[in-house]
Coordinates of C-alpha atoms in Angstrom, one line a residue:
X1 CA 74.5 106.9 107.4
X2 CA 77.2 106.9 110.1
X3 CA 80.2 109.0 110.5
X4 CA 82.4 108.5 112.8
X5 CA 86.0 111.1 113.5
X6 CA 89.1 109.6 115.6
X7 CA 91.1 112.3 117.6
X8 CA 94.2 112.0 119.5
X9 CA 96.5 110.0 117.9
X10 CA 100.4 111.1 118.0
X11 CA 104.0 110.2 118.9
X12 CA 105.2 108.9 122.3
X13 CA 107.8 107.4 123.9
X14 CA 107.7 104.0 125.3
X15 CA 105.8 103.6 128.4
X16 CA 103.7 106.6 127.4
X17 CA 100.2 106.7 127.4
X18 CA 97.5 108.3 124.7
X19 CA 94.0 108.5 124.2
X20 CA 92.1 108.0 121.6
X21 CA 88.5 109.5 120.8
X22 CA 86.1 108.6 118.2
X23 CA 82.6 110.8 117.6
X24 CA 79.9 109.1 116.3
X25 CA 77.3 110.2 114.6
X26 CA 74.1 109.2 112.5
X27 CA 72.0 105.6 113.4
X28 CA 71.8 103.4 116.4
X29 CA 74.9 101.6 117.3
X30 CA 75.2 97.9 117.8
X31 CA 78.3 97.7 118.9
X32 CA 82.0 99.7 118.1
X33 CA 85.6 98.9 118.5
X34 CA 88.9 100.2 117.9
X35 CA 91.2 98.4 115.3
X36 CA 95.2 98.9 113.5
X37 CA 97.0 98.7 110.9
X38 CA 100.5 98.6 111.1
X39 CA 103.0 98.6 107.8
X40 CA 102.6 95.3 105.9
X41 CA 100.4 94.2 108.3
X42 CA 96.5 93.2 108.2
X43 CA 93.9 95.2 110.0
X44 CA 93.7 93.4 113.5
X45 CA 91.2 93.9 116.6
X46 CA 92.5 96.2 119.3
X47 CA 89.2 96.3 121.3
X48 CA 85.6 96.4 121.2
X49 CA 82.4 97.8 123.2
X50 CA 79.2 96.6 122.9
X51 CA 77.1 99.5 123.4
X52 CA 74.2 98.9 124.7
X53 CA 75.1 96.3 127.8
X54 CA 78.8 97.9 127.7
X55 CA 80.2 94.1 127.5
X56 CA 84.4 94.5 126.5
X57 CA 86.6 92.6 124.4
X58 CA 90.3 92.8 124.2
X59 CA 93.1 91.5 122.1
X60 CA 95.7 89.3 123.8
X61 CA 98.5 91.6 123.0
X62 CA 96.3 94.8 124.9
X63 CA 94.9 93.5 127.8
X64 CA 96.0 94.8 131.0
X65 CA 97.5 97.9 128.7
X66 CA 94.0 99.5 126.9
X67 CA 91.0 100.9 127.9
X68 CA 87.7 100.9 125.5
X69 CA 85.0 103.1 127.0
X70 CA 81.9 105.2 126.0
X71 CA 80.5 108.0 126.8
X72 CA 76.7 107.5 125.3
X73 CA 75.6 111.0 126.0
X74 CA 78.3 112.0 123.5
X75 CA 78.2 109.1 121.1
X76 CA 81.9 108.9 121.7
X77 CA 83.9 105.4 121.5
X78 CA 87.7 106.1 123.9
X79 CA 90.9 103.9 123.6
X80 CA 93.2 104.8 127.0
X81 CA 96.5 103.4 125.7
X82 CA 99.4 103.1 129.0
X83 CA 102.5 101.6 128.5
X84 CA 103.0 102.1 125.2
X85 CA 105.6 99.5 123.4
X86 CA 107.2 100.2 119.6
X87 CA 105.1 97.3 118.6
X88 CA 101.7 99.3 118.9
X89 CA 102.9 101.5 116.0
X90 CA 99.9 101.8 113.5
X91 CA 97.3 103.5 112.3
X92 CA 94.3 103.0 114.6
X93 CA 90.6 102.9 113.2
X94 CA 87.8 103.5 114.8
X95 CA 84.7 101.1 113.8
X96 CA 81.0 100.6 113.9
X97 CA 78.2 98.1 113.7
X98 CA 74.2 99.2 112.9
X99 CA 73.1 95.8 111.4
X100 CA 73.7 93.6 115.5
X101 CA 75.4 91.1 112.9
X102 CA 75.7 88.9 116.8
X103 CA 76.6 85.8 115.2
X104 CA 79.9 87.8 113.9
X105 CA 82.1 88.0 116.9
X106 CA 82.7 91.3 118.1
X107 CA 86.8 91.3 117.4
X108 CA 86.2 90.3 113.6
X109 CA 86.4 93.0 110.9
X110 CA 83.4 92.1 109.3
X111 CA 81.3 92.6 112.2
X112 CA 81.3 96.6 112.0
X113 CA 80.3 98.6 108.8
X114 CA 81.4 101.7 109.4
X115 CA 84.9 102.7 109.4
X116 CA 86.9 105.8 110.2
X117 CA 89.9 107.8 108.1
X118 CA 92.0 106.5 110.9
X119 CA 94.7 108.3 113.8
X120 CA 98.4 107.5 113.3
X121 CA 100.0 106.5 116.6
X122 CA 103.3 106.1 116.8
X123 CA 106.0 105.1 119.2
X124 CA 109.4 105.5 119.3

């Protein structure tokens, strides 16, 4: 069994920046990734980590913006978030994957398993 606890979610201005934590714990990891929920709004991939060979994937609408990043001595999943826009208002869930489902790609929902209560971030 896998649990996994986000951190650092909160309010900022635009432009701002936030990090995001996530603390694994439990079985070997395939692969994690950060995703969001906004309002009305289907879960959609923010970013994802493949943690063993540490291979990234962004969405369009974060690249150049977010950070994923690990720390494996921790079994902690990051999300550095700079320049901030009203748009990434949502709640952001961290994610897992112990089955190596590799023929799911890492951005899709149904890749990961394990799921997170979520971190609100909001800004405004």
């Amino acid at each position: 069994h896998v649990q996994l606890v986000e951190s650092g979610g909160g309010s900022v201005q635009p432009g701002g920046s936030l990090r995001l934590s996530c603390a694994a714990s439990g079985l070997s990891l395939s692969c994690m990734g950060w995703f969001r929920q906004a309002p009305g709004k289907e879960r959609e991939a923010v970013a994802t980590i493949y943690t063993g060979a540490g291979g990234t994937y962004y969405a369009d609408s974060v690249k150049g913006r977010f950070t994923v990043s690990q720390d494996k001595a921790k079994n902690t999943l990051y999300l550095q978030m700079n320049s901030l826009k009203p748009e990434d208002t949502a709640m952001y869930y961290c994610a897992a994957d112990t089955r190596d489902w590799w023929w799911i790609l890492p951005l899709t929902p149904s890749r990961y398993n394990y799921w997170g209560q979520g971190t609100q971030v909001t800004v405004s």
